[in-house]
PDB file of C-alpha atoms in Angstrom:
ATOM      1  CA  MET A   1       2.547   6.682 -34.487  1.00 48.00           C
ATOM      2  CA  THR A   2       3.548  10.315 -34.276  1.00 54.00           C
ATOM      3  CA  LYS A   3       3.848  12.098 -30.985  1.00 59.00           C
ATOM      4  CA  GLY A   4       0.987  14.440 -31.916  1.00 57.00           C
ATOM      5  CA  LEU A   5      -1.418  11.516 -32.242  1.00 56.00           C
ATOM      6  CA  GLN A   6      -0.291   9.781 -29.069  1.00 61.00           C
ATOM      7  CA  ARG A   7      -1.539  12.471 -26.686  1.00 66.00           C
ATOM      8  CA  PRO A   8      -5.232  12.442 -27.809  1.00 72.00           C
ATOM      9  CA  LEU A   9      -5.229   8.654 -27.926  1.00 70.00           C
ATOM     10  CA  LEU A  10      -3.849   8.460 -24.387  1.00 70.00           C
ATOM     11  CA  ARG A  11      -6.449  10.978 -23.228  1.00 74.00           C
ATOM     12  CA  GLN A  12      -9.245   8.827 -24.623  1.00 79.00           C
ATOM     13  CA  LEU A  13      -7.894   5.566 -23.254  1.00 86.00           C
ATOM     14  CA  SER A  14      -6.685   6.815 -19.885  1.00 89.00           C
ATOM     15  CA  THR A  15      -9.988   6.528 -17.990  1.00 92.00           C
ATOM     16  CA  PRO A  16     -10.843   2.959 -19.075  1.00 93.00           C
ATOM     17  CA  LEU A  17      -7.214   1.916 -18.667  1.00 94.00           C
ATOM     18  CA  LEU A  18      -7.102   3.252 -15.114  1.00 95.00           C
ATOM     19  CA  ALA A  19     -10.422   1.522 -14.371  1.00 96.00           C
ATOM     20  CA  VAL A  20      -8.916  -1.782 -15.499  1.00 96.00           C
ATOM     21  CA  VAL A  21      -5.810  -1.121 -13.388  1.00 96.00           C
ATOM     22  CA  ALA A  22      -8.013  -0.507 -10.320  1.00 97.00           C
ATOM     23  CA  MET A  23      -9.979  -3.723 -10.944  1.00 97.00           C
ATOM     24  CA  VAL A  24      -6.781  -5.738 -11.367  1.00 97.00           C
ATOM     25  CA  ALA A  25      -5.357  -4.213  -8.172  1.00 97.00           C
ATOM     26  CA  TRP A  26      -8.544  -5.157  -6.307  1.00 95.00           C
ATOM     27  CA  ALA A  27      -8.308  -8.719  -7.610  1.00 94.00           C
ATOM     28  CA  ALA A  28      -4.618  -8.960  -6.743  1.00 95.00           C
ATOM     29  CA  TRP A  29      -4.958  -7.621  -3.211  1.00 94.00           C
ATOM     30  CA  LEU A  30      -8.485  -8.587  -2.143  1.00 91.00           C
ATOM     31  CA  GLY A  31      -9.995 -10.958  -4.672  1.00 86.00           C
ATOM     32  CA  TRP A  32      -8.343 -14.148  -3.545  1.00 80.00           C
ATOM     33  CA  ASP A  33      -9.231 -13.945   0.173  1.00 74.00           C
ATOM     34  CA  GLN A  34     -12.904 -14.873   0.550  1.00 73.00           C
ATOM     35  CA  HIS A  35     -13.118 -16.620   3.918  1.00 73.00           C
ATOM     36  CA  ARG A  36     -13.959 -15.113   7.282  1.00 74.00           C
ATOM     37  CA  ASP A  37     -11.866 -15.817  10.353  1.00 73.00           C
ATOM     38  CA  VAL A  38     -13.802 -17.255  13.312  1.00 76.00           C
ATOM     39  CA  HIS A  39     -12.292 -16.421  16.699  1.00 74.00           C
ATOM     40  CA  PRO A  40     -12.576 -18.626  19.824  1.00 81.00           C
ATOM     41  CA  ASP A  41     -15.317 -16.394  21.247  1.00 85.00           C
ATOM     42  CA  GLY A  42     -17.434 -16.974  18.118  1.00 76.00           C
ATOM     43  CA  SER A  43     -16.914 -13.553  16.570  1.00 77.00           C
ATOM     44  CA  GLN A  44     -15.955 -13.261  12.923  1.00 72.00           C
ATOM     45  CA  THR A  45     -13.625 -10.913  11.079  1.00 71.00           C
ATOM     46  CA  GLY A  46     -12.652 -10.556   7.494  1.00 69.00           C
ATOM     47  CA  PRO A  47     -12.577 -11.559   4.794  1.00 82.00           C
ATOM     48  CA  TYR A  48      -9.747  -9.042   4.304  1.00 85.00           C
ATOM     49  CA  GLU A  49      -6.769  -8.426   6.527  1.00 86.00           C
ATOM     50  CA  ALA A  50      -5.564  -4.899   7.200  1.00 88.00           C
ATOM     51  CA  TRP A  51      -2.356  -5.399   5.217  1.00 91.00           C
ATOM     52  CA  GLN A  52      -4.380  -6.308   2.114  1.00 93.00           C
ATOM     53  CA  VAL A  53      -6.435  -3.121   2.235  1.00 93.00           C
ATOM     54  CA  ILE A  54      -3.337  -1.039   2.956  1.00 96.00           C
ATOM     55  CA  GLY A  55      -1.553  -2.667   0.023  1.00 96.00           C
ATOM     56  CA  LEU A  56      -4.475  -1.882  -2.283  1.00 96.00           C
ATOM     57  CA  GLY A  57      -4.542   1.694  -1.042  1.00 96.00           C
ATOM     58  CA  LEU A  58      -0.819   2.235  -1.554  1.00 97.00           C
ATOM     59  CA  THR A  59      -0.968   0.671  -5.007  1.00 97.00           C
ATOM     60  CA  LEU A  60      -3.779   2.982  -6.033  1.00 96.00           C
ATOM     61  CA  VAL A  61      -2.085   6.037  -4.505  1.00 96.00           C
ATOM     62  CA  ALA A  62       0.903   5.303  -6.726  1.00 96.00           C
ATOM     63  CA  VAL A  63      -1.292   4.872  -9.813  1.00 95.00           C
ATOM     64  CA  VAL A  64      -3.346   8.020  -9.185  1.00 96.00           C
ATOM     65  CA  SER A  65      -0.213  10.028  -8.400  1.00 95.00           C
ATOM     66  CA  TRP A  66       1.484   8.853 -11.571  1.00 94.00           C
ATOM     67  CA  ALA A  67      -1.551   9.779 -13.679  1.00 93.00           C
ATOM     68  CA  ALA A  68      -2.011  13.164 -11.992  1.00 92.00           C
ATOM     69  CA  PHE A  69       1.664  14.060 -12.493  1.00 90.00           C
ATOM     70  CA  ARG A  70       1.161  13.381 -16.205  1.00 89.00           C
ATOM     71  CA  GLU A  71      -1.878  15.679 -16.364  1.00 88.00           C
ATOM     72  CA  TYR A  72      -4.490  12.921 -16.360  1.00 91.00           C
ATOM     73  CA  ALA A  73      -6.026  13.920 -13.025  1.00 92.00           C
ATOM     74  CA  ALA A  74      -9.662  13.618 -14.119  1.00 93.00           C
ATOM     75  CA  ALA A  75      -9.018  10.222 -15.672  1.00 94.00           C
ATOM     76  CA  ALA A  76      -7.238   9.106 -12.509  1.00 94.00           C
ATOM     77  CA  VAL A  77     -10.202  10.056 -10.343  1.00 96.00           C
ATOM     78  CA  LEU A  78     -12.942   8.741 -12.621  1.00 96.00           C
ATOM     79  CA  GLY A  79     -11.136   5.601 -13.765  1.00 96.00           C
ATOM     80  CA  THR A  80     -10.007   4.532 -10.319  1.00 97.00           C
ATOM     81  CA  THR A  81     -13.424   5.198  -8.796  1.00 97.00           C
ATOM     82  CA  ALA A  82     -15.218   3.310 -11.565  1.00 97.00           C
ATOM     83  CA  GLY A  83     -12.802   0.385 -11.367  1.00 97.00           C
ATOM     84  CA  LEU A  84     -13.089   0.027  -7.597  1.00 97.00           C
ATOM     85  CA  THR A  85     -16.875   0.334  -7.730  1.00 97.00           C
ATOM     86  CA  VAL A  86     -17.199  -2.379 -10.375  1.00 97.00           C
ATOM     87  CA  ALA A  87     -14.741  -4.638  -8.537  1.00 96.00           C
ATOM     88  CA  ALA A  88     -16.560  -4.214  -5.216  1.00 94.00           C
ATOM     89  CA  TYR A  89     -19.914  -4.898  -6.865  1.00 95.00           C
ATOM     90  CA  TYR A  90     -18.615  -8.037  -8.559  1.00 93.00           C
ATOM     91  CA  ASP A  91     -16.847  -9.288  -5.422  1.00 90.00           C
ATOM     92  CA  TRP A  92     -19.697  -8.625  -2.996  1.00 89.00           C
ATOM     93  CA  SER A  93     -22.796  -9.236  -5.131  1.00 88.00           C
ATOM     94  CA  ASP A  94     -23.252 -12.776  -3.828  1.00 86.00           C
ATOM     95  CA  ASP A  95     -24.093 -11.429  -0.353  1.00 82.00           C
ATOM     96  CA  SER A  96     -27.456 -12.861   0.671  1.00 81.00           C
ATOM     97  CA  SER A  97     -28.334  -9.997   3.029  1.00 82.00           C
ATOM     98  CA  GLY A  98     -28.645  -7.495   0.201  1.00 79.00           C
ATOM     99  CA  LEU A  99     -26.639  -4.941   2.127  1.00 89.00           C
ATOM    100  CA  PHE A 100     -23.665  -5.211  -0.211  1.00 90.00           C
ATOM    101  CA  MET A 101     -24.892  -2.189  -2.181  1.00 93.00           C
ATOM    102  CA  ILE A 102     -24.319   0.006   0.865  1.00 94.00           C
ATOM    103  CA  GLY A 103     -20.703  -1.143   0.921  1.00 93.00           C
ATOM    104  CA  VAL A 104     -20.362  -0.631  -2.824  1.00 95.00           C
ATOM    105  CA  CYS A 105     -21.715   2.918  -2.502  1.00 96.00           C
ATOM    106  CA  LEU A 106     -19.308   3.609   0.352  1.00 97.00           C
ATOM    107  CA  VAL A 107     -16.400   2.335  -1.749  1.00 97.00           C
ATOM    108  CA  MET A 108     -17.526   4.586  -4.600  1.00 98.00           C
ATOM    109  CA  ILE A 109     -17.874   7.697  -2.424  1.00 98.00           C
ATOM    110  CA  GLY A 110     -14.657   7.043  -0.504  1.00 97.00           C
ATOM    111  CA  SER A 111     -12.567   6.391  -3.584  1.00 97.00           C
ATOM    112  CA  LEU A 112     -14.024   9.439  -5.343  1.00 97.00           C
ATOM    113  CA  VAL A 113     -13.180  11.703  -2.410  1.00 98.00           C
ATOM    114  CA  VAL A 114      -9.703  10.319  -1.735  1.00 97.00           C
ATOM    115  CA  THR A 115      -8.580  10.173  -5.356  1.00 97.00           C
ATOM    116  CA  GLY A 116     -10.086  13.601  -5.996  1.00 97.00           C
ATOM    117  CA  VAL A 117      -8.206  15.189  -3.113  1.00 97.00           C
ATOM    118  CA  LEU A 118      -4.959  13.443  -4.067  1.00 96.00           C
ATOM    119  CA  ALA A 119      -5.260  14.506  -7.713  1.00 95.00           C
ATOM    120  CA  LEU A 120      -6.048  18.104  -6.703  1.00 95.00           C
ATOM    121  CA  VAL A 121      -3.080  18.291  -4.350  1.00 94.00           C
ATOM    122  CA  ILE A 122      -0.721  16.939  -7.002  1.00 94.00           C
ATOM    123  CA  THR A 123      -2.131  19.159  -9.751  1.00 91.00           C
ATOM    124  CA  PHE A 124      -1.916  22.335  -7.685  1.00 89.00           C
ATOM    125  CA  SER A 125       1.547  21.498  -6.345  1.00 88.00           C
ATOM    126  CA  GLU A 126       2.788  20.917  -9.896  1.00 77.00           C
ATOM    127  CA  LYS A 127       1.282  24.215 -11.063  1.00 72.00           C
ATOM    128  CA  ALA A 128       2.841  26.047  -8.118  1.00 70.00           C
ATOM    129  CA  ARG A 129       6.199  24.457  -8.796  1.00 71.00           C
ATOM    130  CA  GLY A 130       5.962  25.395 -12.465  1.00 69.00           C
ATOM    131  CA  ALA A 131       5.112  28.984 -11.553  1.00 62.00           C
ATOM    132  CA  ARG A 132       8.127  29.169  -9.200  1.00 61.00           C
ATOM    133  CA  LEU A 133      10.410  27.794 -11.916  1.00 63.00           C
ATOM    134  CA  ARG A 134       9.187  30.377 -14.433  1.00 65.00           C
ATOM    135  CA  ALA A 135       9.610  33.288 -11.982  1.00 58.00           C
TER     136      ALA A 135
END
């Protein structure tokens, strides 16, 4: 495949590919831990530990940063947000209270905001660096 054809193909596949990466990261970090911890006083926490959520966040920061540095900022934001939203929906949809959709919407809004800000910061810092190098 010639280099000229690779760029448009990557542009078209970048959003679904990043969505799949986000879903796989969710499954790797959060998908396997489904039990709640019951404390001696009867309170419950979980099912996720803080280190799992932090690990997922750092993994996705690396993925979004990598994509934004390669000029796929929109795909990074949309793909990651879509992937996390689908993964949260799939993981939480068996909740009998019906409140899982509130959590799914919060995951969608939070991931959209965070990935959007990160992609903007990287894009503008790269443009500023490029302008300084040309001057």
